[in-house]
Amino acid sequence: MPNKIAFNDNYPNISQSDEWYMRALKVQKPVTQTLAKGPGQFSKGVSPKYLVKGKGSHVWDVDGNEYIDFNAAIGPLSLGYAYPAVDNAIKAQLEDGISFSLMHPFEVELAELIQQVIPNAEAVKIAKTGADVCSAAVRVARAFTGRNKIFCCGYHGWHDWYIGITSRYTGHDLHL
Ligand SMILES: Cc1ncc(COP(=O)(O)O)c(C=O)c1O
């Protein structure tokens, strides 16, 4: 008997996802700065567009569908969503404030911890976004080598050194 291959037509209902997307299209251009999260990366008409909850390796979309998140929040979520130790530490810190006008000792502790895990990291720089760290790495490399050209592939954020070579280049610094 020959093998039979058929597409799964038991797709989830994503009507709420689509409604949020229609609202977003009117006020956000593009709807997300992080391309990897955008609807253009996933199967149109089938994949959810908005997630509202995560627990462990599972996530739930705005329509209530449950999925395994193989993307792991595009990489960083190695402990899973709502990991108790992480969440409890965040909740405890909320009581004391989370953004200050001066440095916080946690920055030193984090840098020391990272250096223990990565012994050849001569120094640790803390930043908030992927685009920031990529731009910092490019700037350090240019300063150290005295060279200008950067070889890159994939997505690296919206800063001029990178976005200037993509189809979203309008407005980038032409002198780079
Ligand atoms: C390889 C890479 N570099 C940079 C970025 C930009 O990160 P962010 O959106 O945090 O600025 C991303 C985001 O997906 C990325 O995957």
XYZ file of N, CA and C and ligand atoms in Angstrom:
544
model
N 0.844 -1.198 0.000
C 0.000 0.000 0.000
C 0.887 1.259 0.000
N 0.687 2.188 -0.928
C 1.567 3.369 -0.992
C 1.352 4.291 0.208
N 2.436 4.989 0.574
C 2.299 5.983 1.640
C 1.405 7.118 1.180
N 0.687 7.685 2.101
C -0.186 8.806 1.760
C 0.278 10.044 2.524
N 0.420 11.140 1.823
C 0.810 12.394 2.466
C -0.325 13.391 2.296
N -0.746 13.984 3.390
C -1.826 14.977 3.300
C -1.506 16.143 4.225
N -1.880 17.342 3.794
C -1.704 18.498 4.647
C -2.687 18.439 5.816
N -2.230 18.911 6.954
C -3.116 19.000 8.101
C -4.040 20.200 7.900
N -5.337 19.959 7.779
C -6.254 21.090 7.565
C -6.939 21.512 8.871
N -6.433 20.987 9.983
C -6.999 21.340 11.275
C -6.283 22.573 11.837
N -6.412 23.675 11.128
C -5.702 24.885 11.522
C -6.387 25.559 12.710
N -5.583 26.290 13.527
C -6.206 27.013 14.644
C -6.971 28.229 14.152
N -7.959 28.632 14.929
C -8.672 29.885 14.639
C -7.767 31.049 15.066
N -7.449 31.937 14.149
C -6.570 33.063 14.488
C -7.274 34.402 14.233
N -8.592 34.410 14.384
C -9.344 35.630 14.062
C -8.966 36.813 14.952
N -8.737 36.556 16.258
C -8.345 37.658 17.151
C -6.960 38.192 16.770
N -6.062 37.274 16.423
C -4.733 37.693 15.950
C -4.878 38.640 14.770
N -5.714 38.270 13.835
C -5.878 39.102 12.633
C -6.503 40.458 12.965
N -7.416 40.469 13.937
C -8.029 41.753 14.324
C -6.996 42.698 14.932
N -6.134 42.161 15.819
C -5.069 42.994 16.405
C -4.135 43.491 15.319
N -3.876 42.630 14.352
C -2.977 43.000 13.254
C -3.562 44.152 12.436
N -4.869 44.074 12.167
C -5.526 45.150 11.401
C -5.446 46.468 12.176
N -5.634 46.407 13.508
C -5.496 47.623 14.330
C -4.073 48.151 14.261
N -3.111 47.230 14.362
C -1.696 47.635 14.363
C -1.309 48.317 13.052
N -1.819 47.789 11.944
C -1.447 48.342 10.633
C -1.790 49.825 10.515
N -2.783 50.262 11.299
C -3.197 51.673 11.231
C -2.286 52.577 12.042
N -1.588 52.040 13.037
C -0.809 52.903 13.944
C 0.671 52.545 14.067
N 1.083 51.366 13.603
C 2.487 50.962 13.721
C 3.040 50.639 12.335
N 4.099 51.300 11.969
C 4.706 51.045 10.650
C 6.218 50.967 10.805
N 6.823 49.797 10.766
C 6.222 48.476 10.610
C 5.555 48.018 11.922
N 4.765 46.951 11.836
C 4.029 46.514 13.017
C 4.950 45.980 14.110
N 6.133 45.540 13.734
C 7.151 45.196 14.736
C 8.516 45.542 14.183
N 9.374 46.081 15.073
C 10.735 46.385 14.634
C 11.556 45.103 14.515
N 11.206 44.102 15.316
C 11.928 42.830 15.277
C 11.346 41.956 14.179
N 12.054 41.906 13.049
C 11.518 41.202 11.880
C 11.157 39.760 12.193
N 11.958 39.112 13.061
C 11.750 37.700 13.358
C 10.411 37.437 14.032
N 9.780 38.492 14.574
C 8.473 38.314 15.206
C 7.334 38.595 14.252
N 7.642 39.167 13.122
C 6.607 39.692 12.234
C 5.874 38.632 11.431
N 4.648 38.954 10.999
C 3.845 38.015 10.228
C 4.528 37.555 8.936
N 5.439 38.365 8.421
C 6.141 37.989 7.191
C 7.020 36.763 7.349
N 7.304 36.375 8.600
C 8.184 35.229 8.844
C 7.414 33.909 8.941
N 6.101 33.989 8.992
C 5.311 32.782 9.275
C 4.224 32.586 8.207
N 3.636 31.396 8.191
C 2.660 31.055 7.152
C 1.405 31.918 7.264
N 1.125 32.620 6.167
C -0.008 33.539 6.159
C -1.332 32.786 6.282
N -2.223 33.309 7.122
C -3.554 32.715 7.255
C -3.592 31.502 8.178
N -2.429 31.062 8.652
C -2.363 29.857 9.478
C -1.730 30.146 10.838
N -0.637 30.897 10.812
C 0.123 31.128 12.045
C -0.481 32.249 12.875
N -0.390 32.136 14.197
C -0.854 33.234 15.052
C 0.076 34.431 14.906
N -0.440 35.622 15.235
C 0.378 36.841 15.143
C 0.659 37.448 16.508
N -0.188 37.182 17.472
C -0.002 37.784 18.803
C -0.088 36.714 19.886
N 0.943 36.700 20.739
C 0.959 35.798 21.893
C 0.698 36.611 23.158
N 0.011 36.004 24.109
C -0.294 36.732 25.346
C 0.190 36.030 26.606
N 0.610 34.765 26.485
C 0.991 34.049 27.703
C 2.010 32.965 27.378
N 2.887 32.722 28.341
C 3.847 31.636 28.182
C 4.083 30.953 29.510
N 4.264 29.652 29.474
C 4.594 28.901 30.703
C 5.485 27.740 30.274
N 6.693 27.703 30.806
C 7.621 26.655 30.366
C 7.926 26.810 28.887
N 7.724 25.733 28.139
C 8.000 25.783 26.694
C 6.744 26.096 25.877
N 5.626 26.319 26.568
C 4.364 26.517 25.852
C 3.943 27.990 25.843
N 3.259 28.390 24.779
C 2.717 29.748 24.686
C 1.255 29.672 24.236
N 0.531 30.756 24.528
C -0.873 30.851 24.131
C -1.059 32.134 23.330
N -1.819 32.035 22.241
C -2.060 33.229 21.434
C -3.332 33.941 21.903
N -3.642 35.091 21.268
C -4.796 35.879 21.693
C -6.115 35.158 21.468
N -6.106 34.126 20.617
C -7.330 33.346 20.398
C -7.460 32.174 21.373
N -6.452 32.019 22.243
C -6.510 30.928 23.228
C -5.878 29.629 22.755
N -5.276 29.620 21.572
C -4.604 28.400 21.089
C -3.274 28.212 21.821
N -2.940 26.958 22.099
C -1.688 26.640 22.802
C -0.680 26.050 21.816
N 0.570 26.470 21.951
C 1.632 25.989 21.054
C 2.888 25.674 21.863
N 3.768 24.855 21.302
C 5.136 24.734 21.821
C 5.950 25.803 21.101
N 6.658 26.615 21.873
C 7.406 27.728 21.276
C 8.844 27.293 20.971
N 9.028 26.679 19.809
C 10.378 26.245 19.433
C 11.308 27.447 19.233
N 10.737 28.608 19.012
C 11.548 29.821 18.839
C 12.169 30.287 20.154
N 11.574 29.896 21.281
C 12.069 30.285 22.608
C 12.299 31.791 22.693
N 11.263 32.552 22.336
C 11.351 34.020 22.371
C 12.529 34.528 21.536
N 12.713 33.911 20.390
C 13.829 34.181 19.463
C 15.178 33.932 20.138
N 15.229 32.954 21.005
C 16.536 32.530 21.508
C 16.801 32.627 22.991
N 16.507 33.766 23.638
C 17.031 33.947 24.996
C 16.314 33.160 26.091
N 15.195 32.540 25.786
C 14.379 31.972 26.850
C 14.785 30.534 27.174
N 16.040 30.330 27.508
C 16.523 28.965 27.723
C 15.903 28.304 28.955
N 15.418 29.079 29.910
C 14.792 28.504 31.111
C 13.284 28.348 30.949
N 12.733 28.829 29.858
C 11.293 28.742 29.654
C 10.567 29.967 30.180
N 9.305 30.071 29.813
C 8.485 31.213 30.258
C 8.100 31.067 31.724
N 8.045 32.191 32.408
C 7.579 32.246 33.803
C 8.335 31.271 34.695
N 9.638 31.198 34.505
C 10.475 30.331 35.345
C 10.455 30.915 36.767
N 10.022 30.133 37.773
C 9.761 30.708 39.105
C 10.926 31.486 39.699
N 12.151 30.960 39.620
C 13.286 31.654 40.252
C 13.499 33.029 39.621
N 13.358 33.095 38.303
C 13.546 34.371 37.597
C 12.405 35.331 37.935
N 11.181 34.826 37.859
C 10.022 35.690 38.125
C 10.025 36.211 39.567
N 10.392 35.352 40.519
C 10.415 35.793 41.916
C 11.480 36.863 42.144
N 12.621 36.724 41.464
C 13.675 37.735 41.596
C 13.199 39.074 41.014
N 12.492 39.006 39.901
C 11.964 40.244 39.288
C 10.938 40.889 40.223
N 10.035 40.052 40.755
C 8.995 40.590 41.647
C 9.620 41.240 42.879
N 10.645 40.593 43.447
C 11.295 41.139 44.644
C 11.939 42.484 44.328
N 12.572 42.586 43.164
C 13.255 43.833 42.812
C 12.261 44.958 42.542
N 11.079 44.599 42.053
C 10.053 45.620 41.778
C 9.747 46.448 43.021
N 9.841 45.807 44.177
C 9.567 46.512 45.445
C 10.559 47.643 45.690
N 11.774 47.495 45.155
C 12.826 48.491 45.401
C 13.059 49.407 44.197
N 12.276 49.229 43.138
C 12.502 50.035 41.937
C 13.394 49.296 40.955
N 13.233 49.621 39.670
C 14.003 48.871 38.662
C 14.816 49.764 37.735
N 14.715 51.080 37.910
C 15.516 51.958 37.050
C 15.987 53.134 37.896
N 17.303 53.371 37.914
C 17.868 54.365 38.818
C 18.692 55.407 38.073
N 19.038 56.444 38.805
C 19.831 57.526 38.218
C 21.332 57.253 38.290
N 21.706 56.226 39.061
C 23.117 55.835 39.143
C 23.233 54.340 38.860
N 24.459 53.851 38.867
C 24.672 52.426 38.623
C 24.130 51.600 39.791
N 23.908 50.315 39.519
C 23.420 49.401 40.558
C 24.460 48.290 40.746
N 24.681 47.868 42.005
C 25.670 46.789 42.233
C 25.385 45.525 41.428
N 24.115 45.290 41.078
C 23.795 44.097 40.277
C 24.594 44.060 38.979
N 24.885 45.257 38.428
C 25.639 45.300 37.167
C 27.019 44.674 37.358
N 27.627 44.953 38.519
C 28.952 44.387 38.817
C 28.839 42.877 39.000
N 27.818 42.485 39.772
C 27.632 41.048 40.024
C 27.386 40.284 38.728
N 26.573 40.875 37.851
C 26.283 40.211 36.579
C 27.549 40.089 35.738
N 28.331 41.169 35.697
C 29.575 41.140 34.917
C 30.529 40.078 35.457
N 30.624 39.987 36.797
C 31.502 38.973 37.402
C 31.026 37.561 37.055
N 29.713 37.382 37.110
C 29.130 36.070 36.804
C 29.409 35.675 35.353
N 29.216 36.630 34.453
C 29.450 36.345 33.030
C 30.918 36.003 32.796
N 31.808 36.723 33.502
C 33.233 36.459 33.312
C 33.630 35.079 33.860
N 32.919 34.627 34.898
C 33.187 33.273 35.403
C 32.789 32.219 34.369
N 31.657 32.469 33.694
C 31.151 31.504 32.716
C 31.959 31.580 31.418
N 32.389 32.789 31.059
C 33.169 32.997 29.822
C 34.521 33.606 30.227
N 35.469 32.770 30.675
C 36.717 33.296 31.254
C 37.512 34.183 30.300
N 37.394 33.957 28.983
C 38.187 34.789 28.066
C 37.488 36.105 27.720
N 36.363 36.385 28.358
C 35.729 37.700 28.185
C 36.503 38.695 29.042
N 37.322 39.520 28.384
C 38.193 40.431 29.150
C 37.394 41.519 29.856
N 36.285 41.885 29.269
C 35.432 42.905 29.881
C 33.991 42.618 29.487
N 33.082 43.086 30.294
C 31.656 42.851 30.033
C 30.968 44.183 29.806
N 30.199 44.255 28.736
C 29.424 45.470 28.476
C 27.956 45.098 28.479
N 27.169 45.815 29.263
C 25.746 45.508 29.370
C 24.960 46.478 28.499
N 24.082 45.952 27.672
C 23.260 46.795 26.807
C 21.826 46.280 26.833
N 20.950 47.032 26.195
C 19.530 46.675 26.308
C 18.974 45.955 25.084
N 19.556 46.158 23.926
C 18.960 45.547 22.725
C 20.026 44.896 21.851
N 19.559 44.007 20.986
C 20.461 43.347 20.042
C 21.099 44.333 19.090
N 20.320 45.311 18.628
C 20.864 46.313 17.703
C 21.992 47.086 18.378
N 21.799 47.416 19.655
C 22.836 48.149 20.401
C 24.138 47.353 20.480
N 24.040 46.074 20.852
C 25.273 45.297 21.024
C 25.952 45.037 19.683
N 25.148 44.848 18.619
C 25.768 44.656 17.298
C 26.513 45.922 16.881
N 25.883 47.068 17.091
C 26.535 48.330 16.724
C 27.784 48.562 17.570
N 27.703 48.205 18.843
C 28.877 48.355 19.713
C 30.011 47.462 19.232
N 29.674 46.215 18.863
C 30.703 45.284 18.396
C 31.356 45.799 17.114
N 30.529 46.349 16.219
C 31.056 46.887 14.963
C 31.982 48.070 15.247
N 31.554 48.926 16.166
C 32.368 50.106 16.467
C 33.710 49.711 17.104
N 33.654 48.755 18.029
C 34.893 48.285 18.668
C 35.825 47.674 17.613
N 35.249 46.852 16.731
C 36.065 46.196 15.700
C 36.697 47.234 14.773
N 35.919 48.243 14.395
C 36.460 49.288 13.515
C 37.577 50.070 14.219
N 37.334 50.371 15.496
C 38.337 51.142 16.236
C 39.622 50.332 16.390
N 39.472 49.052 16.667
C 40.647 48.207 16.950
C 41.441 47.895 15.690
N 40.712 47.593 14.592
C 41.411 47.165 13.368
C 41.739 48.336 12.445
N 41.015 49.422 12.606
C 41.213 50.550 11.695
C 40.574 50.292 10.340
N 39.865 49.178 10.210
C 39.190 48.863 8.941
C 37.733 49.295 9.024
N 37.116 49.434 7.839
C 35.761 49.974 7.820
C 34.696 48.958 7.424
N 35.036 48.052 6.486
C 34.018 47.157 5.936
C 33.615 46.075 6.938
N 32.325 45.789 6.954
C 31.773 44.762 7.845
C 31.108 43.693 6.986
N 31.441 42.437 7.208
C 30.767 41.339 6.522
C 29.637 40.848 7.417
N 28.429 40.799 6.880
C 27.321 40.351 7.725
C 26.257 39.630 6.904
N 25.448 38.855 7.572
C 24.296 38.231 6.922
C 23.193 38.129 7.978
N 21.965 37.922 7.542
C 20.863 37.839 8.495
C 20.420 39.218 8.947
N 19.752 39.257 10.066
C 19.191 40.512 10.589
C 20.012 40.986 11.774
N 20.313 42.280 11.843
C 21.111 42.809 12.950
C 20.542 44.086 13.532
N 19.244 44.301 13.350
C 18.638 45.492 13.945
C 18.487 46.620 12.931
N 18.221 47.813 13.445
C 17.850 48.914 12.556
C 18.908 50.023 12.476
N 20.083 49.814 13.083
C 21.088 50.883 13.085
C 21.737 51.043 11.703
N 22.258 52.249 11.481
C 22.699 52.638 10.136
C 23.687 51.677 9.475
N 24.701 51.205 10.248
C 25.751 50.381 9.624
C 25.152 49.160 8.937
N 24.001 48.685 9.460
C 23.386 47.479 8.903
C 22.193 47.790 7.986
N 21.286 48.634 8.444
C 20.041 48.841 7.699
C 20.315 49.474 6.331
N 21.468 50.163 6.237
C 21.830 50.811 4.977
C 21.996 49.855 3.814
N 22.215 48.565 4.087
C 22.388 47.613 2.985
C 21.128 46.788 2.729
N 20.038 47.131 3.402
C 18.797 46.380 3.221
C 17.788 47.215 2.428
N 16.638 46.623 2.128
C 15.596 47.356 1.396
C 14.929 48.407 2.279
N 15.259 48.408 3.577
C 14.710 49.416 4.493
C 15.723 50.535 4.742
N 16.529 50.828 3.744
C 17.664 51.734 3.934
C 17.289 53.208 4.030
N 16.074 53.588 3.602
C 15.765 55.013 3.511
C 16.024 55.738 4.831
N 16.741 56.842 4.742
C 16.993 57.639 5.938
C 18.278 57.289 6.654
N 19.005 56.261 6.192
C 20.244 55.918 6.904
C 21.321 56.931 6.565
N 22.362 56.966 7.385
C 23.454 57.922 7.207
C 24.223 57.554 5.926
N 24.122 58.422 4.924
C 24.709 58.124 3.616
C 26.234 58.102 3.663
N 26.829 58.654 4.712
C 28.302 58.716 4.767
C 28.912 57.428 5.316
N 28.064 56.500 5.777
C 28.628 55.256 6.311
C 29.062 54.337 5.191
C 21.241 38.444 15.033
C 20.444 39.617 15.518
N 21.067 40.796 15.689
C 20.378 41.881 16.132
C 19.015 41.814 16.391
C 18.290 43.051 16.858
O 17.899 42.912 18.182
P 16.941 44.007 18.889
O 15.601 43.933 18.214
O 16.914 43.590 20.336
O 17.563 45.375 18.720
C 18.344 40.609 16.227
C 16.894 40.540 16.499
O 16.181 39.650 16.084
C 19.072 39.483 15.775
O 18.454 38.305 15.596
